[in-house]
XYZ file of C-alpha atoms in Angstrom:
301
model
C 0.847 27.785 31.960
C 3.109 24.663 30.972
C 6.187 24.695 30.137
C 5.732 24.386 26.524
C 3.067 27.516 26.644
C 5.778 29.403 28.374
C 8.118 29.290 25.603
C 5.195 29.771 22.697
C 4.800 33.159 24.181
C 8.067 34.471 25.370
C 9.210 33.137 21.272
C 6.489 35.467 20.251
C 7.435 38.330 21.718
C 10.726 37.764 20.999
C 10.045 37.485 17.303
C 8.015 40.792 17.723
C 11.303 42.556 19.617
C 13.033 41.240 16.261
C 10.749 42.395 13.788
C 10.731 45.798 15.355
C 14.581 45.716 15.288
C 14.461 44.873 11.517
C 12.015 47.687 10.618
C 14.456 50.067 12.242
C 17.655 48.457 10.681
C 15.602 48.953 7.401
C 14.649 52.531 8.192
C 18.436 53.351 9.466
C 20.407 51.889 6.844
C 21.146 54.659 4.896
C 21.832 56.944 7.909
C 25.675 58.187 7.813
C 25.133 60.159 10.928
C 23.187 59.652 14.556
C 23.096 57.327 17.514
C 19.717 56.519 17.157
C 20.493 54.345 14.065
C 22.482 52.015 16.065
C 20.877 52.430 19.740
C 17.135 51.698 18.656
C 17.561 48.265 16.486
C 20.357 46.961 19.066
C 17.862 47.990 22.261
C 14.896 46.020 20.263
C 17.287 43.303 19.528
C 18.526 43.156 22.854
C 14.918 42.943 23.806
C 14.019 39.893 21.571
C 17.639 38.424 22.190
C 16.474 38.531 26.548
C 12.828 36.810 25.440
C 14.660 34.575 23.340
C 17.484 33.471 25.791
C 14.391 32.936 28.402
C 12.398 30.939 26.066
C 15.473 28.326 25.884
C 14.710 27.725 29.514
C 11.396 26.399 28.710
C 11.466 24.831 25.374
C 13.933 22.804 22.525
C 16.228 24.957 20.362
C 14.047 23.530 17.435
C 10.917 24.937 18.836
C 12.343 28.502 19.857
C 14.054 28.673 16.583
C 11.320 27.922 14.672
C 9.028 30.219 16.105
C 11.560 32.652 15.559
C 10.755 32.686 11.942
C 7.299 34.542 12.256
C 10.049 37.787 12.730
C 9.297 37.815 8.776
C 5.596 37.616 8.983
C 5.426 40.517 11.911
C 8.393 42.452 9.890
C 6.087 43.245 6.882
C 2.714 44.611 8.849
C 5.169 46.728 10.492
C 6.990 48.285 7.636
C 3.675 48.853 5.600
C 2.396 50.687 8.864
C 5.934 52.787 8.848
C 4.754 53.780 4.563
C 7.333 50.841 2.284
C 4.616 49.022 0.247
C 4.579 45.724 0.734
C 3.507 43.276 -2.941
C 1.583 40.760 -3.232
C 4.544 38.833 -4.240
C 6.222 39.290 -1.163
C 3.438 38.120 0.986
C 3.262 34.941 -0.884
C 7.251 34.481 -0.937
C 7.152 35.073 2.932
C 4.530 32.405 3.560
C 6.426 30.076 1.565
C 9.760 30.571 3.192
C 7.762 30.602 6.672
C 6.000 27.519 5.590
C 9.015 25.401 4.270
C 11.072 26.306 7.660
C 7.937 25.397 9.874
C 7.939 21.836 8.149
C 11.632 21.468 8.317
C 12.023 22.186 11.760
C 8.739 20.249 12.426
C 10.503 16.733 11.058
C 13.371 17.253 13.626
C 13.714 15.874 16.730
C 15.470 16.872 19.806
C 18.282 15.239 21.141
C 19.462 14.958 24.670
C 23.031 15.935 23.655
C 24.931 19.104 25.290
C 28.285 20.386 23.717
C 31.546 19.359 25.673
C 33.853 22.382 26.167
C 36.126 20.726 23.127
C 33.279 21.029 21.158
C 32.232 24.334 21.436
C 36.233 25.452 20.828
C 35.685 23.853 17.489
C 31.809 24.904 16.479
C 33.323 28.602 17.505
C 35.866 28.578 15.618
C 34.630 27.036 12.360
C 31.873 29.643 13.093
C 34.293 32.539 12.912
C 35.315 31.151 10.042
C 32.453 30.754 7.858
C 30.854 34.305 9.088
C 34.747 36.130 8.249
C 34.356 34.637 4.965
C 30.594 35.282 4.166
C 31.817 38.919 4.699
C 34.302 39.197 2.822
C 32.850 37.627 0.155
C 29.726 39.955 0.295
C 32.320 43.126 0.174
C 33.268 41.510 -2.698
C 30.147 41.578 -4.237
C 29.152 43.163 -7.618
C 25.440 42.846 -6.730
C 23.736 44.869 -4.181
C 20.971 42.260 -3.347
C 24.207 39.242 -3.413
C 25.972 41.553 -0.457
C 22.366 41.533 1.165
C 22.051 38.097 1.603
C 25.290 37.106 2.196
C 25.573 39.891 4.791
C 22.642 38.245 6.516
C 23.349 34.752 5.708
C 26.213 35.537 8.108
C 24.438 37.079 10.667
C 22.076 34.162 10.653
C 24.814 32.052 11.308
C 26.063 34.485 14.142
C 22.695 34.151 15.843
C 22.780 30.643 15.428
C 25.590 29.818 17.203
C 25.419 32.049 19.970
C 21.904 30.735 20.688
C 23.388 27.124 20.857
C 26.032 28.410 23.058
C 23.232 30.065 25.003
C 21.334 26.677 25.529
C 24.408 24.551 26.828
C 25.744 27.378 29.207
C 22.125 27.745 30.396
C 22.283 24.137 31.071
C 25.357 24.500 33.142
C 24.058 27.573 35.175
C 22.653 26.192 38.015
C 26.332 24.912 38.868
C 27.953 27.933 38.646
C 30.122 29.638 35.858
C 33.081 27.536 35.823
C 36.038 28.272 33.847
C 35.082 25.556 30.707
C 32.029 28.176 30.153
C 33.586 31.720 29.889
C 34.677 30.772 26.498
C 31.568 30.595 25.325
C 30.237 33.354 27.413
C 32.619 35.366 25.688
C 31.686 33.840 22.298
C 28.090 34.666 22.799
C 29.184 37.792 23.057
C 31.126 38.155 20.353
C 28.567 36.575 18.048
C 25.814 38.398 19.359
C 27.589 41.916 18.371
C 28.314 40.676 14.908
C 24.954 39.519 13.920
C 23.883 42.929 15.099
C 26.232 45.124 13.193
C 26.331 42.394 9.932
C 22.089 42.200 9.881
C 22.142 45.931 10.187
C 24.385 46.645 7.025
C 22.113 43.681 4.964
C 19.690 46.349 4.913
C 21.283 48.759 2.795
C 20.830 48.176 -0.550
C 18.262 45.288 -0.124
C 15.572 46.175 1.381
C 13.589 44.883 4.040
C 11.956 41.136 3.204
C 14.894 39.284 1.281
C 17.858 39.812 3.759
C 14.932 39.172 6.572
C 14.146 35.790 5.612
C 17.940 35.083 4.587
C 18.652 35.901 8.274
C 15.334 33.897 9.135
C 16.247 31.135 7.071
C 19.904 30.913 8.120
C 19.962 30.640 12.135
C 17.040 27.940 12.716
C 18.845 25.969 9.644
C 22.385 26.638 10.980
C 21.045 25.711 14.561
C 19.709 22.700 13.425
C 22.492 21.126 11.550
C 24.485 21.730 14.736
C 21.984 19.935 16.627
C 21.978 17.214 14.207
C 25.592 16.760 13.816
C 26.504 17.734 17.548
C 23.517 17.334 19.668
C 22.258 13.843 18.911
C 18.812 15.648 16.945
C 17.315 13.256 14.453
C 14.551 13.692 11.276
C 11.254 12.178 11.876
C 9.746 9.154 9.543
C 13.218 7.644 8.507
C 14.114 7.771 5.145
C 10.360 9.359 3.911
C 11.011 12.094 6.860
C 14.606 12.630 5.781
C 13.093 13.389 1.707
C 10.443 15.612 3.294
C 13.123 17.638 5.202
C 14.622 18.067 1.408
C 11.596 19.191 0.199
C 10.752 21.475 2.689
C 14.426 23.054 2.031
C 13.473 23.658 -1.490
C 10.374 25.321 -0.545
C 11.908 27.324 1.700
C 15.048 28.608 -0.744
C 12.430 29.189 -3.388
C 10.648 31.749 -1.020
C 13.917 33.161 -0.281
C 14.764 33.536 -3.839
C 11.497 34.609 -4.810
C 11.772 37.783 -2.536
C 14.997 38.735 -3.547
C 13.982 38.636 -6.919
C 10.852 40.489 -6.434
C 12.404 42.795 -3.801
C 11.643 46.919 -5.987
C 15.208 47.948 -8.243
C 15.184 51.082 -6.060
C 15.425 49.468 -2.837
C 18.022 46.761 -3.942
C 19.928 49.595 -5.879
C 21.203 52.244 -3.374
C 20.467 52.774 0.377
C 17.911 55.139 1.454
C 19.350 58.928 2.233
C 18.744 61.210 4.861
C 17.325 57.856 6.836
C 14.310 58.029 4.700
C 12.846 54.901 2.359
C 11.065 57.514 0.576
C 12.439 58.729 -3.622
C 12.456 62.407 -4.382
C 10.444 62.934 -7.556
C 11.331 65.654 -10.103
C 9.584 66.491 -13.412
C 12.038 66.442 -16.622
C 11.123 67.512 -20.027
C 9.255 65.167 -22.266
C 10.999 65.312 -25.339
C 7.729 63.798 -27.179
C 5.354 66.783 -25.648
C 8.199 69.564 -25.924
C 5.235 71.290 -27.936
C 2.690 71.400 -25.085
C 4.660 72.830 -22.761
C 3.904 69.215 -20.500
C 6.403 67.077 -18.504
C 6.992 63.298 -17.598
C 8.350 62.397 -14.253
C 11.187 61.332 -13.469
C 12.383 59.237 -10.417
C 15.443 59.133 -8.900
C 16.337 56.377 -6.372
């Protein structure tokens, strides 16, 4: 197998790992109690983050990250297997928002750039930054589906930045760690733990396919800015490649915003209890059949 081959496969089954990992965040997000809710998403995500870290030796950031976006596609199979229906509107939104990041990561180039230890002080810290303020902002939130996606708009970023740190310490492995690189070892660290514990709490309240693709969206976007404004990456076709890229943006917000708006009230409303996705049904009187004796259901989320 080439190189290229090599990192096709190991981004698969990393995006497999993370689709697992979401379907369990999904399924545990309303579970107050039990060590299962945090040890079986962080061992699947620890699975897809080893793949993933591997598949950096082989391929480009761009081409890892973007096959890391068929997480969303695998995510959906998976949860209609575990019983959460799964529209016809939210297959559609998912292709689009697969579709538009495909094409926007398609149009950019690799660079041969690696980040100096000055700059990965600064793309740290700006990173703490914008993910402490995503946060707080989303605790802030009147909306349970505006938490969601800010919640995992910041672990996107999270992930995105520890998997650029990832790539330039990889680079500098072969010498040795050296004391410029435990910085960002620890960062990586860091990073890695928050996008765990800030994708797992995206869950509750909004369901499983809009904070997915948020996340999805987020890191291979975040990652490629960085490249762009850091790495010496570059769009494709000049000027046409750079309006394509803007297109392919749009696209790919629409299908974001098209899930979260077609993402069921109950699942967007309150978390699941008991660790289940399921609603208990009751029957209350019908006040228009309080003659026949007959009752209307009534669902509570």
């Amino acid at each position: 197998m080439t190189a290229l081959s090599w990192a096709i496969a190991l981004s698969v089954l990393s995006a497999i790992c993370y689709a697992a990992a979401a379907v369990a965040q999904d399924h545990f997000a309303g579970v107050r109690q039990g060590k299962l809710r945090w040890v079986l998403p962080l061992l699947l995500n620890a699975a897809g983050g080893g793949l993933h870290v591997i598949a950096l030796q082989y391929g480009a950031v761009g081409v890892v990250q973007a096959l890391g976006a068929l997480t969303l596609i695998f995510a959906l199979p998976m949860a209609a297997v575990r019983g959460r229906s799964v529209t016809r509107a939210a297959w559609q939104h998912s292709w689009l928002t697969v579709t538009g990041l495909a094409a926007l990561l398609a149009l950019t180039t690799g660079g041969p750039g690696t980040l100096i230890a000055a700059s990965a002080q600064w793309l740290s810290a700006i990173a703490v930054i914008a993910i402490v303020a995503l946060a707080v902002t989303a605790r802030r939130a009147t909306s349970p589906m505006a938490r969601s996606l800010l919640l995992a708009g910041a672990a996107g970023t999270a992930f995105a930045v520890s998997s650029v740190l990832t790539k330039t310490v990889m680079i500098d492995l072969p010498t040795g760690i050296t004391g410029a690189s435990l910085p960002s070892l620890v960062t990586i660290g860091v990073l890695a733990v928050a996008g765990q514990l800030l994708s797992q709490h995206s869950y509750r309240g909004g369901g499983l396919a809009a904070p997915l693709a948020m996340v999805s969206v987020a890191n291979p976007v975040v990652a490629g800015a960085i490249g762009i404004l850091l790495l010496g990456d570059g769009v494709r076709m000049g000027g046409t490649g750079v309006v394509l890229a803007l297109g392919a943006v749009v696209v790919t917000a629409g299908g974001v915003i098209g899930l979260a708006a077609h993402t069921p009230a109950g699942d967007a409303a309150a978390p699941a209890r008991g660790g289940g996705t399921t609603r208990d049904t009751v029957t209350a009187p019908d006040p228009d059949n309080a003659d026949t004796g007959r009752s209307a259901p009534c669902v509570f989320a």
